[in-house]
Amino acid sequence: MLSLDALIREAEIAHGHLCAGQVLGVRLAMLGLAKLGVEDPRGKDRKRLVTFVEIDRCATDAIGVVTGCRLGKRALKFRDWGKMAATFVDLESGKAIRVAAKESSKKLASEMHPELENKNQQQMLAYREMKDDDLFSTQWVKVELPPEEFPGYKAERIVCAECGEGINFRREVEREGRVLCRACAGEKYYEVL
Ligand SMILES: [Zn+2]
Ligand SMILES: [Zn+2]
């Protein structure tokens, strides 16, 4: 595993700027991987890990950098819960750990560095220095991963009976005897103009 500083530098480049979220995300992912004993997530351990992220903010990018888990490899799963937390699943051992940033860490950051006026600067520095226990809570969890959730899962593509578009990974739904995509089944997030 690279050092904290090296990973923060990589996260900064991938994310486009350095911010408190990068420091927090790097530390969150490093802690999760350390607890699992995954040492080389982007090298020899690269097929061992699936990561669930619960927020789509700055830290999410950093978690992707440290773990090497990407949406396009199906190793990064997004649950839009608005929480600064992620769960790291070790496919080899079946163990999983959820790491969540403590709400109290922001206040602690301002107490640690009252000399800095800018909140982002304050947190960027404090999140480097803070003890794991002050920054995060962790819990061992069990994550059920059906075969279609694994990276590299292959199956026949289904075609939606309504719109004719292809559907991967068992995302189809059955409505009144017809096999539909989620959009045609009523879960559209868009309206066709
Ligand atoms: Zn950012
Ligand atoms: Zn459809």
PDB file of C-alpha atoms and ligand atoms in Angstrom:
ATOM      1  CA  MET A   1       0.000   0.000   0.000  1.00  0.00           C
ATOM      2  CA  LEU A   2       1.282   3.458  -0.890  1.00  0.00           C
ATOM      3  CA  SER A   3       1.719   6.070   1.833  1.00  0.00           C
ATOM      4  CA  LEU A   4      -1.023   8.492   2.863  1.00  0.00           C
ATOM      5  CA  ASP A   5       0.804  11.356   1.159  1.00  0.00           C
ATOM      6  CA  ALA A   6       1.310   9.455  -2.089  1.00  0.00           C
ATOM      7  CA  LEU A   7      -2.345   8.401  -2.221  1.00  0.00           C
ATOM      8  CA  ILE A   8      -3.555  11.918  -1.455  1.00  0.00           C
ATOM      9  CA  ARG A   9      -1.430  13.170  -4.354  1.00  0.00           C
ATOM     10  CA  GLU A  10      -2.941  10.583  -6.687  1.00  0.00           C
ATOM     11  CA  ALA A  11      -6.448  11.429  -5.475  1.00  0.00           C
ATOM     12  CA  GLU A  12      -5.806  15.114  -6.076  1.00  0.00           C
ATOM     13  CA  ILE A  13      -4.841  14.426  -9.693  1.00  0.00           C
ATOM     14  CA  ALA A  14      -7.784  12.079 -10.343  1.00  0.00           C
ATOM     15  CA  HIS A  15     -10.318  14.365  -8.661  1.00  0.00           C
ATOM     16  CA  GLY A  16      -9.028  17.612 -10.134  1.00  0.00           C
ATOM     17  CA  HIS A  17      -8.300  19.422  -6.875  1.00  0.00           C
ATOM     18  CA  LEU A  18      -7.097  18.838  -3.359  1.00  0.00           C
ATOM     19  CA  CYS A  19      -9.814  19.136  -0.742  1.00  0.00           C
ATOM     20  CA  ALA A  20     -10.741  17.824   2.686  1.00  0.00           C
ATOM     21  CA  GLY A  21     -12.881  15.186   0.971  1.00  0.00           C
ATOM     22  CA  GLN A  22      -9.802  13.699  -0.706  1.00  0.00           C
ATOM     23  CA  VAL A  23      -7.967  13.353   2.600  1.00  0.00           C
ATOM     24  CA  LEU A  24     -11.050  11.893   4.254  1.00  0.00           C
ATOM     25  CA  GLY A  25     -11.741   9.472   1.413  1.00  0.00           C
ATOM     26  CA  VAL A  26      -8.144   8.260   1.244  1.00  0.00           C
ATOM     27  CA  ARG A  27      -8.037   7.643   4.984  1.00  0.00           C
ATOM     28  CA  LEU A  28     -11.449   5.964   4.998  1.00  0.00           C
ATOM     29  CA  ALA A  29     -10.408   3.537   2.264  1.00  0.00           C
ATOM     30  CA  MET A  30      -6.958   2.911   3.783  1.00  0.00           C
ATOM     31  CA  LEU A  31      -8.589   2.001   7.085  1.00  0.00           C
ATOM     32  CA  GLY A  32     -11.079  -0.351   5.453  1.00  0.00           C
ATOM     33  CA  LEU A  33      -8.375  -2.134   3.469  1.00  0.00           C
ATOM     34  CA  ALA A  34      -6.052  -2.359   6.475  1.00  0.00           C
ATOM     35  CA  LYS A  35      -8.808  -3.998   8.541  1.00  0.00           C
ATOM     36  CA  LEU A  36      -9.379  -6.528   5.766  1.00  0.00           C
ATOM     37  CA  GLY A  37      -5.664  -7.136   5.292  1.00  0.00           C
ATOM     38  CA  VAL A  38      -5.827  -6.147   1.619  1.00  0.00           C
ATOM     39  CA  GLU A  39      -2.365  -4.757   0.900  1.00  0.00           C
ATOM     40  CA  ASP A  40      -2.196  -4.349  -2.825  1.00  0.00           C
ATOM     41  CA  PRO A  41      -5.714  -3.485  -4.037  1.00  0.00           C
ATOM     42  CA  ARG A  42      -4.560  -2.228  -7.432  1.00  0.00           C
ATOM     43  CA  GLY A  43      -2.017  -4.993  -7.972  1.00  0.00           C
ATOM     44  CA  LYS A  44      -2.129  -8.589  -6.827  1.00  0.00           C
ATOM     45  CA  ASP A  45      -5.337  -8.076  -4.806  1.00  0.00           C
ATOM     46  CA  ARG A  46      -7.177  -6.272  -7.591  1.00  0.00           C
ATOM     47  CA  LYS A  47      -9.827  -8.939  -8.118  1.00  0.00           C
ATOM     48  CA  ARG A  48     -10.446  -9.367  -4.444  1.00  0.00           C
ATOM     49  CA  LEU A  49     -12.401  -6.260  -3.646  1.00  0.00           C
ATOM     50  CA  VAL A  50     -15.887  -4.836  -4.120  1.00  0.00           C
ATOM     51  CA  THR A  51     -16.632  -1.439  -2.604  1.00  0.00           C
ATOM     52  CA  PHE A  52     -20.039   0.069  -1.822  1.00  0.00           C
ATOM     53  CA  VAL A  53     -20.049   3.858  -1.486  1.00  0.00           C
ATOM     54  CA  GLU A  54     -22.954   5.678   0.138  1.00  0.00           C
ATOM     55  CA  ILE A  55     -22.297   9.197  -1.103  1.00  0.00           C
ATOM     56  CA  ASP A  56     -21.399  10.906  -4.371  1.00  0.00           C
ATOM     57  CA  ARG A  57     -19.170  13.660  -3.096  1.00  0.00           C
ATOM     58  CA  CYS A  58     -15.442  14.459  -3.261  1.00  0.00           C
ATOM     59  CA  ALA A  59     -14.428  11.544  -1.033  1.00  0.00           C
ATOM     60  CA  THR A  60     -16.006   9.038  -3.413  1.00  0.00           C
ATOM     61  CA  ASP A  61     -13.319   9.746  -6.013  1.00  0.00           C
ATOM     62  CA  ALA A  62     -10.579   9.208  -3.455  1.00  0.00           C
ATOM     63  CA  ILE A  63     -12.084   5.886  -2.394  1.00  0.00           C
ATOM     64  CA  GLY A  64     -11.987   4.805  -6.039  1.00  0.00           C
ATOM     65  CA  VAL A  65      -8.329   5.803  -6.330  1.00  0.00           C
ATOM     66  CA  VAL A  66      -7.191   3.921  -3.230  1.00  0.00           C
ATOM     67  CA  THR A  67      -9.202   0.746  -3.854  1.00  0.00           C
ATOM     68  CA  GLY A  68      -8.896   0.669  -7.646  1.00  0.00           C
ATOM     69  CA  CYS A  69     -12.622  -0.187  -7.647  1.00  0.00           C
ATOM     70  CA  ARG A  70     -14.426   1.404 -10.574  1.00  0.00           C
ATOM     71  CA  LEU A  71     -18.012   1.572 -11.743  1.00  0.00           C
ATOM     72  CA  GLY A  72     -16.938   0.277 -15.152  1.00  0.00           C
ATOM     73  CA  LYS A  73     -15.388  -2.813 -13.596  1.00  0.00           C
ATOM     74  CA  ARG A  74     -18.529  -3.451 -11.567  1.00  0.00           C
ATOM     75  CA  ALA A  75     -16.355  -3.340  -8.457  1.00  0.00           C
ATOM     76  CA  LEU A  76     -17.756  -0.014  -7.270  1.00  0.00           C
ATOM     77  CA  LYS A  77     -21.382   0.001  -6.167  1.00  0.00           C
ATOM     78  CA  PHE A  78     -23.227   3.216  -5.448  1.00  0.00           C
ATOM     79  CA  ARG A  79     -25.976   3.426  -2.865  1.00  0.00           C
ATOM     80  CA  ASP A  80     -27.309   6.979  -2.841  1.00  0.00           C
ATOM     81  CA  TRP A  81     -27.863   7.378   0.880  1.00  0.00           C
ATOM     82  CA  GLY A  82     -26.066  10.685   1.374  1.00  0.00           C
ATOM     83  CA  LYS A  83     -23.810   9.221   4.060  1.00  0.00           C
ATOM     84  CA  MET A  84     -20.053   9.590   4.289  1.00  0.00           C
ATOM     85  CA  ALA A  85     -19.516   5.858   4.485  1.00  0.00           C
ATOM     86  CA  ALA A  86     -18.293   2.922   2.455  1.00  0.00           C
ATOM     87  CA  THR A  87     -18.261  -0.850   2.814  1.00  0.00           C
ATOM     88  CA  PHE A  88     -15.314  -2.887   1.609  1.00  0.00           C
ATOM     89  CA  VAL A  89     -16.008  -6.501   0.703  1.00  0.00           C
ATOM     90  CA  ASP A  90     -13.157  -8.997   0.504  1.00  0.00           C
ATOM     91  CA  LEU A  91     -14.337 -11.606  -1.999  1.00  0.00           C
ATOM     92  CA  GLU A  92     -11.543 -13.971  -0.969  1.00  0.00           C
ATOM     93  CA  SER A  93     -12.357 -14.201   2.737  1.00  0.00           C
ATOM     94  CA  GLY A  94     -16.013 -13.169   2.554  1.00  0.00           C
ATOM     95  CA  LYS A  95     -15.347 -10.535   5.208  1.00  0.00           C
ATOM     96  CA  ALA A  96     -16.732  -7.036   4.894  1.00  0.00           C
ATOM     97  CA  ILE A  97     -16.195  -3.884   6.863  1.00  0.00           C
ATOM     98  CA  ARG A  98     -18.249  -0.700   6.824  1.00  0.00           C
ATOM     99  CA  VAL A  99     -16.404   2.513   7.651  1.00  0.00           C
ATOM    100  CA  ALA A 100     -18.314   5.730   8.386  1.00  0.00           C
ATOM    101  CA  ALA A 101     -16.920   9.192   9.076  1.00  0.00           C
ATOM    102  CA  LYS A 102     -17.944  10.436  12.501  1.00  0.00           C
ATOM    103  CA  GLU A 103     -20.133  13.521  12.515  1.00  0.00           C
ATOM    104  CA  SER A 104     -18.041  14.840  15.433  1.00  0.00           C
ATOM    105  CA  SER A 105     -14.865  14.931  13.311  1.00  0.00           C
ATOM    106  CA  LYS A 106     -15.757  18.353  11.832  1.00  0.00           C
ATOM    107  CA  LYS A 107     -15.992  19.950  15.265  1.00  0.00           C
ATOM    108  CA  LEU A 108     -12.798  18.239  16.342  1.00  0.00           C
ATOM    109  CA  ALA A 109     -11.053  19.601  13.229  1.00  0.00           C
ATOM    110  CA  SER A 110     -12.010  23.169  14.165  1.00  0.00           C
ATOM    111  CA  GLU A 111     -10.757  22.582  17.712  1.00  0.00           C
ATOM    112  CA  MET A 112      -7.458  21.165  16.453  1.00  0.00           C
ATOM    113  CA  HIS A 113      -6.756  24.054  14.112  1.00  0.00           C
ATOM    114  CA  PRO A 114      -8.510  27.224  15.301  1.00  0.00           C
ATOM    115  CA  GLU A 115      -5.665  29.235  13.729  1.00  0.00           C
ATOM    116  CA  LEU A 116      -6.971  28.368  10.253  1.00  0.00           C
ATOM    117  CA  GLU A 117     -10.030  30.336   9.206  1.00  0.00           C
ATOM    118  CA  ASN A 118     -10.908  28.355   6.123  1.00  0.00           C
ATOM    119  CA  LYS A 119     -12.921  25.235   7.011  1.00  0.00           C
ATOM    120  CA  ASN A 120     -11.531  23.230   4.117  1.00  0.00           C
ATOM    121  CA  GLN A 121      -7.927  24.058   5.145  1.00  0.00           C
ATOM    122  CA  GLN A 122      -8.781  23.242   8.746  1.00  0.00           C
ATOM    123  CA  GLN A 123     -10.246  19.865   7.861  1.00  0.00           C
ATOM    124  CA  MET A 124      -7.594  19.034   5.293  1.00  0.00           C
ATOM    125  CA  LEU A 125      -4.890  19.342   7.924  1.00  0.00           C
ATOM    126  CA  ALA A 126      -6.848  17.832  10.825  1.00  0.00           C
ATOM    127  CA  TYR A 127      -8.019  14.821   8.794  1.00  0.00           C
ATOM    128  CA  ARG A 128      -4.386  13.964   8.114  1.00  0.00           C
ATOM    129  CA  GLU A 129      -3.508  14.063  11.791  1.00  0.00           C
ATOM    130  CA  MET A 130      -6.609  12.707  13.520  1.00  0.00           C
ATOM    131  CA  LYS A 131      -6.606   9.241  15.036  1.00  0.00           C
ATOM    132  CA  ASP A 132      -8.657   6.624  13.193  1.00  0.00           C
ATOM    133  CA  ASP A 133     -10.995   6.301  16.169  1.00  0.00           C
ATOM    134  CA  ASP A 134     -11.710  10.038  16.229  1.00  0.00           C
ATOM    135  CA  LEU A 135     -12.357  10.136  12.524  1.00  0.00           C
ATOM    136  CA  PHE A 136     -14.261   6.928  11.837  1.00  0.00           C
ATOM    137  CA  SER A 137     -16.506   4.278  13.254  1.00  0.00           C
ATOM    138  CA  THR A 138     -16.189   0.767  11.849  1.00  0.00           C
ATOM    139  CA  GLN A 139     -18.403  -2.284  11.895  1.00  0.00           C
ATOM    140  CA  TRP A 140     -17.926  -5.789  10.544  1.00  0.00           C
ATOM    141  CA  VAL A 141     -20.875  -6.607   8.309  1.00  0.00           C
ATOM    142  CA  LYS A 142     -22.129  -9.326   6.017  1.00  0.00           C
ATOM    143  CA  VAL A 143     -22.862  -8.436   2.406  1.00  0.00           C
ATOM    144  CA  GLU A 144     -24.838 -10.842   0.259  1.00  0.00           C
ATOM    145  CA  LEU A 145     -23.497 -10.628  -3.255  1.00  0.00           C
ATOM    146  CA  PRO A 146     -25.544 -12.623  -5.760  1.00  0.00           C
ATOM    147  CA  PRO A 147     -23.565 -13.860  -8.789  1.00  0.00           C
ATOM    148  CA  GLU A 148     -24.788 -11.021 -11.013  1.00  0.00           C
ATOM    149  CA  GLU A 149     -23.172  -8.481  -8.662  1.00  0.00           C
ATOM    150  CA  PHE A 150     -19.668  -9.838  -9.131  1.00  0.00           C
ATOM    151  CA  PRO A 151     -17.242  -8.187 -11.501  1.00  0.00           C
ATOM    152  CA  GLY A 152     -16.927 -10.317 -14.614  1.00  0.00           C
ATOM    153  CA  TYR A 153     -20.437 -11.824 -14.408  1.00  0.00           C
ATOM    154  CA  LYS A 154     -21.653 -12.927 -17.801  1.00  0.00           C
ATOM    155  CA  ALA A 155     -25.145 -13.864 -18.902  1.00  0.00           C
ATOM    156  CA  GLU A 156     -27.403 -13.491 -21.872  1.00  0.00           C
ATOM    157  CA  ARG A 157     -28.795 -10.043 -22.512  1.00  0.00           C
ATOM    158  CA  ILE A 158     -32.537  -9.664 -22.175  1.00  0.00           C
ATOM    159  CA  VAL A 159     -34.482  -7.359 -24.469  1.00  0.00           C
ATOM    160  CA  CYS A 160     -37.241  -5.161 -23.058  1.00  0.00           C
ATOM    161  CA  ALA A 161     -40.637  -6.088 -24.480  1.00  0.00           C
ATOM    162  CA  GLU A 162     -41.652  -2.419 -24.515  1.00  0.00           C
ATOM    163  CA  CYS A 163     -38.713  -0.318 -25.759  1.00  0.00           C
ATOM    164  CA  GLY A 164     -36.572  -3.045 -27.314  1.00  0.00           C
ATOM    165  CA  GLU A 165     -33.402  -1.959 -25.514  1.00  0.00           C
ATOM    166  CA  GLY A 166     -31.043  -4.601 -24.174  1.00  0.00           C
ATOM    167  CA  ILE A 167     -30.692  -5.186 -20.426  1.00  0.00           C
ATOM    168  CA  ASN A 168     -27.695  -6.656 -18.607  1.00  0.00           C
ATOM    169  CA  PHE A 169     -27.098  -8.252 -15.231  1.00  0.00           C
ATOM    170  CA  ARG A 170     -30.618  -9.326 -14.301  1.00  0.00           C
ATOM    171  CA  ARG A 171     -31.887  -5.781 -14.117  1.00  0.00           C
ATOM    172  CA  GLU A 172     -35.069  -6.739 -15.968  1.00  0.00           C
ATOM    173  CA  VAL A 173     -38.425  -6.856 -14.188  1.00  0.00           C
ATOM    174  CA  GLU A 174     -41.559  -8.809 -14.894  1.00  0.00           C
ATOM    175  CA  ARG A 175     -44.883  -6.963 -15.129  1.00  0.00           C
ATOM    176  CA  GLU A 176     -48.070  -8.826 -15.989  1.00  0.00           C
ATOM    177  CA  GLY A 177     -46.183 -11.546 -17.781  1.00  0.00           C
ATOM    178  CA  ARG A 178     -43.974  -9.183 -19.799  1.00  0.00           C
ATOM    179  CA  VAL A 179     -40.254  -8.728 -19.304  1.00  0.00           C
ATOM    180  CA  LEU A 180     -39.452  -5.019 -19.088  1.00  0.00           C
ATOM    181  CA  CYS A 181     -36.559  -2.680 -18.393  1.00  0.00           C
ATOM    182  CA  ARG A 182     -36.843  -0.652 -15.219  1.00  0.00           C
ATOM    183  CA  ALA A 183     -37.720   2.501 -17.138  1.00  0.00           C
ATOM    184  CA  CYS A 184     -40.661   0.893 -18.914  1.00  0.00           C
ATOM    185  CA  ALA A 185     -41.712  -0.714 -15.643  1.00  0.00           C
ATOM    186  CA  GLY A 186     -42.268   2.768 -14.236  1.00  0.00           C
ATOM    187  CA  GLU A 187     -38.944   3.747 -12.678  1.00  0.00           C
ATOM    188  CA  LYS A 188     -38.048   6.396 -15.288  1.00  0.00           C
ATOM    189  CA  TYR A 189     -35.879   9.242 -14.025  1.00  0.00           C
ATOM    190  CA  TYR A 190     -36.410  11.055 -17.352  1.00  0.00           C
ATOM    191  CA  GLU A 191     -39.304  12.132 -19.501  1.00  0.00           C
ATOM    192  CA  VAL A 192     -39.063  11.728 -23.275  1.00  0.00           C
ATOM    193  CA  LEU A 193     -39.672  15.031 -25.059  1.00  0.00           C
TER     194      LEU A 193
HETATM  195 ZN    ZN B   1     -13.196  17.929  -3.878  1.00  0.00          ZN
HETATM  196 ZN    ZN B   2     -37.917  -0.721 -21.837  1.00  0.00          ZN
END
